[in-house]
Tab-separated table of C-alpha atoms and ligand atoms in Angstrom:
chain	number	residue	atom	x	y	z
A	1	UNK	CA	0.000	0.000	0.000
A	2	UNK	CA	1.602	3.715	-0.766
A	3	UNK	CA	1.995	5.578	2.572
A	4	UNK	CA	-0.698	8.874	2.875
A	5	UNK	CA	1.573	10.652	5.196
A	6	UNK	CA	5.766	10.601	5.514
A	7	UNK	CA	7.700	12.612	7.990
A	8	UNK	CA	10.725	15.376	7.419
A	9	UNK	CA	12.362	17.639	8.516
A	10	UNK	CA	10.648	20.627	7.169
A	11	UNK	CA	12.889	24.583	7.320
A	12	UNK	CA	10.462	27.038	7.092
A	13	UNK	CA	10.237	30.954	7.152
A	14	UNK	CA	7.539	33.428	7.679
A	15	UNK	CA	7.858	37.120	6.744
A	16	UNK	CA	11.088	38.666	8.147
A	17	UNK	CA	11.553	35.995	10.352
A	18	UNK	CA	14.468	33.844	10.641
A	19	UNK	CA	13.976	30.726	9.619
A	20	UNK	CA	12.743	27.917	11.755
A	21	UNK	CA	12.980	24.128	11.301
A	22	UNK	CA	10.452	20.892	12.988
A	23	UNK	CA	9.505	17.752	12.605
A	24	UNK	CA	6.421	17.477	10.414
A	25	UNK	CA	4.109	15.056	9.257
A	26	UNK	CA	2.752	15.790	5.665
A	27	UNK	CA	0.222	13.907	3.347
A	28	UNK	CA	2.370	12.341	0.726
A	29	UNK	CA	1.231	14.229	-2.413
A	30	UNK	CA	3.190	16.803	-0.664
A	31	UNK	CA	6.500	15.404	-2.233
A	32	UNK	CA	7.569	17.100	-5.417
A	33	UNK	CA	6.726	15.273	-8.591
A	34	UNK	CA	9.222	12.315	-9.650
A	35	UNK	CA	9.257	9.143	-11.826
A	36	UNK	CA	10.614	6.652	-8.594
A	37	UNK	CA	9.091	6.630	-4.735
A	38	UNK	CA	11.937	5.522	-2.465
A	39	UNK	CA	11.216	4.842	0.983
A	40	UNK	CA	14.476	6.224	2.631
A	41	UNK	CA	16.307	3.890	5.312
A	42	UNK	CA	19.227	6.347	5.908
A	43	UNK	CA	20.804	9.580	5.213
A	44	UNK	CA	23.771	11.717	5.874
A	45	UNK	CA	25.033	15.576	7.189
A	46	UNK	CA	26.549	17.511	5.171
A	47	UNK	CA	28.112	20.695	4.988
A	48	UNK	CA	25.738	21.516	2.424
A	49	UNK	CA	22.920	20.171	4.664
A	50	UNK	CA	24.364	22.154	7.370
A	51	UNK	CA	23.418	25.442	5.217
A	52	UNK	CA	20.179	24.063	4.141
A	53	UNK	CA	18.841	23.482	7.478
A	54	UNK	CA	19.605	27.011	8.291
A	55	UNK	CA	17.836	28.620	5.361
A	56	UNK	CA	20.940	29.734	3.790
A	57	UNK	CA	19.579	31.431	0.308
A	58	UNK	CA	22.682	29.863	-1.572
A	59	UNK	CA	21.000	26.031	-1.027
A	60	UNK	CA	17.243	26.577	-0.235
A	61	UNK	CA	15.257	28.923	-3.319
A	62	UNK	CA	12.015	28.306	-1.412
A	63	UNK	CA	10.317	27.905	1.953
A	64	UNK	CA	9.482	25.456	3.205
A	65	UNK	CA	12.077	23.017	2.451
A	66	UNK	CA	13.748	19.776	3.517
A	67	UNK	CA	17.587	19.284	3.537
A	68	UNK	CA	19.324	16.096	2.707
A	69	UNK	CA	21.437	16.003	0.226
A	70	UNK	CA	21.710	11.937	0.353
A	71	UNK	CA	19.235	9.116	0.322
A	72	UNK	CA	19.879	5.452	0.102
A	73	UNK	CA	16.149	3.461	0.594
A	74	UNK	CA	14.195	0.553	-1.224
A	75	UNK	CA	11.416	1.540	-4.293
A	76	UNK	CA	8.168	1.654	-3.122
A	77	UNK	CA	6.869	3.055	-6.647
A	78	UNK	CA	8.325	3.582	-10.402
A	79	UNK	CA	7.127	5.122	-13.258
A	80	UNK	CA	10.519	3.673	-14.747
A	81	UNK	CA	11.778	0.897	-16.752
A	82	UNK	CA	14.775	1.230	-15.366
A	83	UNK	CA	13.455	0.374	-11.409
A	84	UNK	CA	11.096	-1.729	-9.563
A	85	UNK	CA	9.403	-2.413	-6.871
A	86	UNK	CA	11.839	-3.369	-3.907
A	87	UNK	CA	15.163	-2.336	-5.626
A	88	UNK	CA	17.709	-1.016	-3.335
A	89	UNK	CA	19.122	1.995	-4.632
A	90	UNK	CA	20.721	5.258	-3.517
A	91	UNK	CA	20.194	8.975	-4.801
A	92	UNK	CA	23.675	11.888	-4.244
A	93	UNK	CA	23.536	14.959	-5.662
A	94	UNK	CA	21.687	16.628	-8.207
A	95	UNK	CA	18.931	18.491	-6.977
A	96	UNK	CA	18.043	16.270	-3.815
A	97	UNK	CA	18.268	18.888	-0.723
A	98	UNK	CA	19.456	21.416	-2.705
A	99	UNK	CA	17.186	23.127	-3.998
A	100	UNK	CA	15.120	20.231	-4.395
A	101	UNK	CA	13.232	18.406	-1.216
A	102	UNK	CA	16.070	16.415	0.066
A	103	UNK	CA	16.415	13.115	2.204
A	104	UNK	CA	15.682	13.988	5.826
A	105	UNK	CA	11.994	12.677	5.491
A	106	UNK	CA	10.740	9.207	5.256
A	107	UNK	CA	10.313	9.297	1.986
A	108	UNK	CA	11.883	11.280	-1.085
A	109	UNK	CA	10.068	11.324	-5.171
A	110	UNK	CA	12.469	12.274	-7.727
A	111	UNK	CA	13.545	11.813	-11.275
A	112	UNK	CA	14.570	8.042	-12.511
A	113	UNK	CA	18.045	10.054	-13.912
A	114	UNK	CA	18.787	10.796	-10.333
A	115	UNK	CA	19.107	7.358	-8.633
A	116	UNK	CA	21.661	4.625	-8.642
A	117	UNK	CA	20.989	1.281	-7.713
A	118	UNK	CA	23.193	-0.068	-4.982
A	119	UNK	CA	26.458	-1.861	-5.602
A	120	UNK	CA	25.503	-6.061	-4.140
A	121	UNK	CA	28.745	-5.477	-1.726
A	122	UNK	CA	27.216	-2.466	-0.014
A	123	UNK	CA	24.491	-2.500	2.441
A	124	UNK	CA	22.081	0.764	2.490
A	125	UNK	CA	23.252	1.883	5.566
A	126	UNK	CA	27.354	1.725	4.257
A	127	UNK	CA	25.955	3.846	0.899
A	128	UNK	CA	25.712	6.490	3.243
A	129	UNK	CA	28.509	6.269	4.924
A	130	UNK	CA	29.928	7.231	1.850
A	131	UNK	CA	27.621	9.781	0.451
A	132	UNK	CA	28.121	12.686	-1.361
A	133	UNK	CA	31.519	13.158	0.633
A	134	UNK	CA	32.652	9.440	-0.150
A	135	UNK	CA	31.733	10.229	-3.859
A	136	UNK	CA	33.524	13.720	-4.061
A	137	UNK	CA	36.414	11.991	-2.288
A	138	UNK	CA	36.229	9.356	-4.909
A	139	UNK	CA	35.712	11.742	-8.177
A	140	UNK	CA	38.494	14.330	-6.825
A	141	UNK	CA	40.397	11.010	-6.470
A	142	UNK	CA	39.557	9.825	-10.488
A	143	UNK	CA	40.273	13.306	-11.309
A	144	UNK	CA	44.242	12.773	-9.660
A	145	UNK	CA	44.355	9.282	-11.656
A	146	UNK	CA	42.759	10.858	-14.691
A	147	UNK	CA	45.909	13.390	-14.778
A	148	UNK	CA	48.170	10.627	-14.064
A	149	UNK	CA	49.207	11.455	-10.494
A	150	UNK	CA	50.442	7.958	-9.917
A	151	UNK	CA	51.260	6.498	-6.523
A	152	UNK	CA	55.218	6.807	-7.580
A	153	UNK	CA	54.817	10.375	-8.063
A	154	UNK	CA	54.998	11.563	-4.447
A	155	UNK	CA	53.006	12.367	-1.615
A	156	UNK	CA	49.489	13.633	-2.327
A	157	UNK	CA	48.352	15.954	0.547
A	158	UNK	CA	44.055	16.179	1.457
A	159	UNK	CA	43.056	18.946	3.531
A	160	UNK	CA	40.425	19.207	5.524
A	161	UNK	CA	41.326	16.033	6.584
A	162	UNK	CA	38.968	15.213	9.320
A	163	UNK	CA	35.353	16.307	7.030
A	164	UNK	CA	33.434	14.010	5.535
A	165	UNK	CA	35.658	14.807	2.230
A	166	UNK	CA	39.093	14.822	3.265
A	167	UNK	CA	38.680	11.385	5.933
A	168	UNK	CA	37.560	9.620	3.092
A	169	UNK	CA	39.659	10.778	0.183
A	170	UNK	CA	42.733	10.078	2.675
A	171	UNK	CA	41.621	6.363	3.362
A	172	UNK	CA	40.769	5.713	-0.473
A	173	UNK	CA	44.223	7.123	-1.694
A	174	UNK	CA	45.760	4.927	1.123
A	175	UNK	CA	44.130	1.897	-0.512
A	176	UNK	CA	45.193	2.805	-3.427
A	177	UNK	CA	48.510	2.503	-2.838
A	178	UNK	CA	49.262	6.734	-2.090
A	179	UNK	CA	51.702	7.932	0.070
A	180	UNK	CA	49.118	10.847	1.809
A	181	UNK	CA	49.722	13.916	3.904
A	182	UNK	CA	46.717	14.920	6.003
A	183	UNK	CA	45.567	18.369	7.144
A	184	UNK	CA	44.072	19.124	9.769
A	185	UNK	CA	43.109	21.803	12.022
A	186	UNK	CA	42.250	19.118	15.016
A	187	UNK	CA	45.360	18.581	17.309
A	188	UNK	CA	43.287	15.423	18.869
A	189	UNK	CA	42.942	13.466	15.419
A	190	UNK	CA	46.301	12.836	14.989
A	191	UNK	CA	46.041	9.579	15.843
A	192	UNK	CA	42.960	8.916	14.028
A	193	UNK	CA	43.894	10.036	10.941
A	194	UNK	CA	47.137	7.622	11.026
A	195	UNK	CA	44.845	4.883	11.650
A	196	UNK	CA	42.954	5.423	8.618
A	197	UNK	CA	45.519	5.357	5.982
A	198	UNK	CA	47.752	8.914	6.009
A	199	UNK	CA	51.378	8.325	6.250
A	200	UNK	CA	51.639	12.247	7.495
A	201	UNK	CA	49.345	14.671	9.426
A	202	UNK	CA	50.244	18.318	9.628
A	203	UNK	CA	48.658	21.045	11.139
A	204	UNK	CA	46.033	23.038	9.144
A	205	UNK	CA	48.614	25.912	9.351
A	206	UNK	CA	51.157	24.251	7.398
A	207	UNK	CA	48.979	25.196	4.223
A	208	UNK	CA	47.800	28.819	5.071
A	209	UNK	CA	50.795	30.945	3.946
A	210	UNK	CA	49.838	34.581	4.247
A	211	UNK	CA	53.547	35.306	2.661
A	212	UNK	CA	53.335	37.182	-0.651
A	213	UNK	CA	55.862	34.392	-2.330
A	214	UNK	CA	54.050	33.360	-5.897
A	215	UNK	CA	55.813	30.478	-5.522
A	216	UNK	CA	56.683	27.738	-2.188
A	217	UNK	CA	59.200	25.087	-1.557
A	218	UNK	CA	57.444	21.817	-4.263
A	219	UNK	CA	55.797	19.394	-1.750
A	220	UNK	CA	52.983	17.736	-3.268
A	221	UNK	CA	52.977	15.485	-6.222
A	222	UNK	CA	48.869	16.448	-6.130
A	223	UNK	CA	46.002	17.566	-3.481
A	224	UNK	CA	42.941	17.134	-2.859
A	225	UNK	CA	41.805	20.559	-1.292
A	226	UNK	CA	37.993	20.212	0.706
A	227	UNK	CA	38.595	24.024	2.157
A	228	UNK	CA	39.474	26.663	-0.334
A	229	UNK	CA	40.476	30.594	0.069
A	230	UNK	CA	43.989	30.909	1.616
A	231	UNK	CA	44.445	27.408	1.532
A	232	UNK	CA	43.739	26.023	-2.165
A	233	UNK	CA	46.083	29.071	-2.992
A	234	UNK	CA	48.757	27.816	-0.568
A	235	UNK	CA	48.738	24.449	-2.332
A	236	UNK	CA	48.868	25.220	-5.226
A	237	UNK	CA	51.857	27.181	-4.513
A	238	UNK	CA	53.137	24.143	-3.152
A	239	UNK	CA	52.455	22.029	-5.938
A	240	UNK	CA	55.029	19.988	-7.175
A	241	UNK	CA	55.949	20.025	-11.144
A	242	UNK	CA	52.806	18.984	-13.568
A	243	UNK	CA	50.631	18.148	-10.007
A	244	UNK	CA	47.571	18.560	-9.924
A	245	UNK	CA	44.723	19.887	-7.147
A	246	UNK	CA	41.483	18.890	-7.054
A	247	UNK	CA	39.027	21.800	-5.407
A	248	UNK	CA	36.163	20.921	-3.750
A	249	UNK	CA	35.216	23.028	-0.757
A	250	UNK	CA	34.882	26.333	0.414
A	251	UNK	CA	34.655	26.245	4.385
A	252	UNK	CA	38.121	28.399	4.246
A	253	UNK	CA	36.479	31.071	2.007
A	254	UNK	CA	35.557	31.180	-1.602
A	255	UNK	CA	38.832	33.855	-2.472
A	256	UNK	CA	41.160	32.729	-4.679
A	257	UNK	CA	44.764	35.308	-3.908
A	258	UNK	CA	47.061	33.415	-6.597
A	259	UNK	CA	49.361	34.544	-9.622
A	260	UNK	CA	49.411	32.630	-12.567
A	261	UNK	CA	53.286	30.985	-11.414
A	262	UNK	CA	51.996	27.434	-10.153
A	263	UNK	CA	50.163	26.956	-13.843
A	264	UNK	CA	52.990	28.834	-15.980
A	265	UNK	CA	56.043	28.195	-14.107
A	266	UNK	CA	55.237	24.409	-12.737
A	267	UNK	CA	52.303	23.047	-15.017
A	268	UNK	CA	50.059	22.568	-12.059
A	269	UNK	CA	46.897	21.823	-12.727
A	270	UNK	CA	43.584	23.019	-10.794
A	271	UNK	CA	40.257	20.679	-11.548
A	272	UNK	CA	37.075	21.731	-10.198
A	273	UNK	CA	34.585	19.367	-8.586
A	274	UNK	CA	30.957	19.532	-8.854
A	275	UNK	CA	29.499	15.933	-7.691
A	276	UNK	CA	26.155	17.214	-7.488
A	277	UNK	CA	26.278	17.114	-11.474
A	278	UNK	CA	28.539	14.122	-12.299
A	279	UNK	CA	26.674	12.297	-15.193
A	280	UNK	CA	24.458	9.755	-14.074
A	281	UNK	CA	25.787	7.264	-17.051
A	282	UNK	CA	29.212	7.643	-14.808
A	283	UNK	CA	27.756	6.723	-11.708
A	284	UNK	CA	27.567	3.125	-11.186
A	285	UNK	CA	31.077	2.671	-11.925
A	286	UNK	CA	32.494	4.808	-9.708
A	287	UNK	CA	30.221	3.877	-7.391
A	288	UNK	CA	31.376	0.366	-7.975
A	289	UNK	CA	35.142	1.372	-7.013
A	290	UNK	CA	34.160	2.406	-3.925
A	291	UNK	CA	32.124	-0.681	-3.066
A	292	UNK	CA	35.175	-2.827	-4.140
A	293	UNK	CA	39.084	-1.940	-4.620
A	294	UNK	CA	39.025	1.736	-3.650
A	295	UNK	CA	37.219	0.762	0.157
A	296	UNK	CA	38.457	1.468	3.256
A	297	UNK	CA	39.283	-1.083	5.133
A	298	UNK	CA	36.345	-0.406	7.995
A	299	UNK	CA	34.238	1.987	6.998
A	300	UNK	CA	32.322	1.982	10.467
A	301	UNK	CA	35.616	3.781	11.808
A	302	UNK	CA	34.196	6.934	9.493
A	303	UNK	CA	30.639	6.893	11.583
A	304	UNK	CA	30.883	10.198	14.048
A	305	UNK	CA	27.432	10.126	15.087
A	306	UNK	CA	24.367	8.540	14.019
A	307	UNK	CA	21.065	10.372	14.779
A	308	UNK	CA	17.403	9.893	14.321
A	309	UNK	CA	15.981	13.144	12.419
A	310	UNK	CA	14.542	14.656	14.970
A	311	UNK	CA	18.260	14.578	16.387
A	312	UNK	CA	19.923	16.488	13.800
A	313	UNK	CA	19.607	19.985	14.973
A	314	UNK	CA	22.805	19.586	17.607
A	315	UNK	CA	24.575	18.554	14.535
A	316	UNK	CA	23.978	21.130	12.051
A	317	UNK	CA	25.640	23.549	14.644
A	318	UNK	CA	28.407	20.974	14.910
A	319	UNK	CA	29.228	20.824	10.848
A	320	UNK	CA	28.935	24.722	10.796
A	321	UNK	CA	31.374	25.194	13.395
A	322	UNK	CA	33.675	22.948	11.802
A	323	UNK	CA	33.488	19.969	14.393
A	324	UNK	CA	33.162	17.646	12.472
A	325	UNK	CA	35.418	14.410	12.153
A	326	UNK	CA	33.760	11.668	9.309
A	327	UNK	CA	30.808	10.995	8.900
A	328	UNK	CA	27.014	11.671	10.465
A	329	UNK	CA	24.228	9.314	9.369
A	330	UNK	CA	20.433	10.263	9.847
A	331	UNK	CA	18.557	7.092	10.819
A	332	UNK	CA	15.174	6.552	9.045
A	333	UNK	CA	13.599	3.349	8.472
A	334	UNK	CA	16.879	2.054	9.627
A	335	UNK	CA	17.038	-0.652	7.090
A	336	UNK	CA	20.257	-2.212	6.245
B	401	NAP	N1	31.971	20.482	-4.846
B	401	NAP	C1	31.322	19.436	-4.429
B	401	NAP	O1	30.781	18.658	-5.201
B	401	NAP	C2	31.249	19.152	-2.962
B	401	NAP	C3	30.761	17.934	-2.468
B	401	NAP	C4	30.829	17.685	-1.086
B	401	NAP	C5	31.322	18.668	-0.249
B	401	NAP	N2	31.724	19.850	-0.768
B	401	NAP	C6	32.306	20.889	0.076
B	401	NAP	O2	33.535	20.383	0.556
B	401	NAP	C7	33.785	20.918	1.847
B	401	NAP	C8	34.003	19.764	2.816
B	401	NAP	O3	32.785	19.014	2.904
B	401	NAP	P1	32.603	17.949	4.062
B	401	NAP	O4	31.298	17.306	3.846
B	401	NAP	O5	33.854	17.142	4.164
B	401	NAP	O6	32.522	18.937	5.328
B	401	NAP	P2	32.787	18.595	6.838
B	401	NAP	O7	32.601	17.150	7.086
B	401	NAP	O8	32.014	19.600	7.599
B	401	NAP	O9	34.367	18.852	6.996
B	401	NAP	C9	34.965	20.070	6.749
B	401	NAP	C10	36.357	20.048	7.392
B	401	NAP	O10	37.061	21.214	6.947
B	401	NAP	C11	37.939	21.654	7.969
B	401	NAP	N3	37.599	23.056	8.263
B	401	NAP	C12	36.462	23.534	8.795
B	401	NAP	N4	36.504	24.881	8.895
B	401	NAP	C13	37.694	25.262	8.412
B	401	NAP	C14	38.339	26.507	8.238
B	401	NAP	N5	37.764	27.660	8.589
B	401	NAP	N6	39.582	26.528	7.695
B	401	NAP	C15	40.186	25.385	7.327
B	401	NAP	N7	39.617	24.150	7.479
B	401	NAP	C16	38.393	24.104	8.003
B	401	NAP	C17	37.706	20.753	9.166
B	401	NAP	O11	38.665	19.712	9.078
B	401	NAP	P3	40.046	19.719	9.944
B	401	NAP	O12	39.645	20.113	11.323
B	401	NAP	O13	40.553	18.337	9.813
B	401	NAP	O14	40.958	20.739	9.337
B	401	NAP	C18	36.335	20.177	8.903
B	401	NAP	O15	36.161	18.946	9.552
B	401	NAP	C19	32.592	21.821	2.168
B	401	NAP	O16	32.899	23.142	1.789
B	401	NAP	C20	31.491	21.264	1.287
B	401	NAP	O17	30.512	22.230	0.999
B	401	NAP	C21	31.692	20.096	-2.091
């Protein structure tokens, strides 16, 4: 039988007001329009999430809304070929949470091009574990092979180290045979990071040079930067010959204070990531290297906190404030 009702975790303004966010129950033809009903068993935070569930205009267009920018749940209903009934499937990205309705609600409707169907050798729960900050990790990580930033090269540094992002990128490259350097601004996660795969950790200092050099001592053979501003300039100043630097974030500022040297002078190369818009055709198989030869070794190690959804408001404060270390899931159906 399809449900009449779902809960979420609905944002909503009035007037001048700031906005304000509950758990609410809502009849079901409340969802947006979609070709696939997915019954959501988990979700994840996210930075992104983070600024959804504060209103921030850059994520949510219009009131009310519900963040979530990850879903991994079973089919209840399809309007697709390409899904049935019962599949177990997962949805990152695209428009889900941002600006779209998102995954911190029972249920989530959305386009058939949005979802992936679940590698066999994950469970639902482990999807989301990974999430959009396992599959930025991984594509930043393609990006690095892509441009032939081979384990012999040298060491490849991640900052942010201790985010959803960087914890992830630095135990994938680690399985992949990378020597990595790890970033961080948390004295106390030493340890932890050295657990899960880096070779190095340095202090978050260490790659915020407010010098006016165009150019630094070469350390990194490639990077995989999750913070921006001061920092993605610092790398790439610090970029070894023909490295390259993957950019993801911006929780160190969305400046970029750089001269043209690192590209010019050392072939450096900057890619951009946008996972939210990686082509659904690519999906599967990256999704499928994270499953297999690309996984950590224990991904439970990444869990930070795992929270029912009307427990997520502590956490949003958390992510914003940069407390974060791995991962948070949201607990819905619970399914595995
Ligand atoms: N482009 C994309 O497709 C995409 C996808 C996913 C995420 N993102 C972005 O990537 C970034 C990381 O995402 P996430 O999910 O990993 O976030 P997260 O789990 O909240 O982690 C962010 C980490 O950045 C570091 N950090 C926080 N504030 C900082 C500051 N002021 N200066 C320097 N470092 C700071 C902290 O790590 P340490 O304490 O270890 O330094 C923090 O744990 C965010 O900006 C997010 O919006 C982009």
């Amino acid at each position: 039988m399809p449900p009449t009702s779902f809960t979420c975790y609905l944002v909503s303004k009035s007037g001048e007001d700031k906005p304000s966010a509950a758990v609410t129950e809502l009849p079901i033809d409340q969802l947006p329009a979609g070709d696939v009903l997915v019954r959501v068993a988990w979700s994840s935070l996210n930075y992104k999430d983070a600024l959804g569930a504060t209103g921030h205009p850059g994520v949510v267009r219009r009131f009310p809304h519900v963040p979530g920018i990850d879903a991994a749940g079973i089919v209840e209903e399809s309007a697709s070929g390409h899904f049935k009934l019962g599949d177990r499937v997962l949805i990152t990205g695209f428009e889900l949470g941002a600006p779209a309705w998102g995954g911190w609600s029972e249920y989530v409707r959305v386009p058939a091009g949005w979802v992936v169907p679940l590698p066999a050798s994950l469970s639902l729960r482990e999807s989301m574990i990974f999430g959009t900050a396992g599959f930025t990790a991984a594509q930043s990580i393609e990006q690095l092979i892509h441009n032939e930033i081979a384990p012999a090269r040298g060491t490849i540094l991640v900052t942010g180290a201790t985010g959803g992002v960087g914890s992830l990128a630095v135990a994938m490259l680690a399985r992949l045979g990378y020597r990595v350097a790890a970033a961080t601004g948390k004295a106390d996660a030493h340890g932890w990071l050295l657990e899960i795969g880096a070779a190095e950790v340095i202090g978050r200092d260490q790659v915020n040079d407010t010098g006016t050099r165009p150019l630094l001592a070469a350390r990194w053979a490639g990077a995989v930067d999750t913070v921006g501003g001061n920092t993605l300039a610092t790398v790439l100043r610090s970029t070894d010959r023909h490295g390259c630097v993957t950019a993801c974030g911006l929780v160190g500022g969305t400046d970029l204070a750089l001269t043209v040297h690192p590209f010019i002078l050392r072939g450096v190369r900057l890619v951009g990531i946008d996972s939210a818009t990686w082509a659904i055709e690519r999906r599967p198989a990256l999704w499928a290297d994270m499953a297999g030869p690309w996984r950590p070794a224990d991904l439970e190690k990444f869990v930070a906190d795992t929270v029912a959804i009307d427990g997520v408001a502590p956490h949003v404060q958390k992510i914003l404030a940069g407390g974060v270390r791995g991962r948070g899931l949201v607990r819905l159906s619970g399914e595995e």
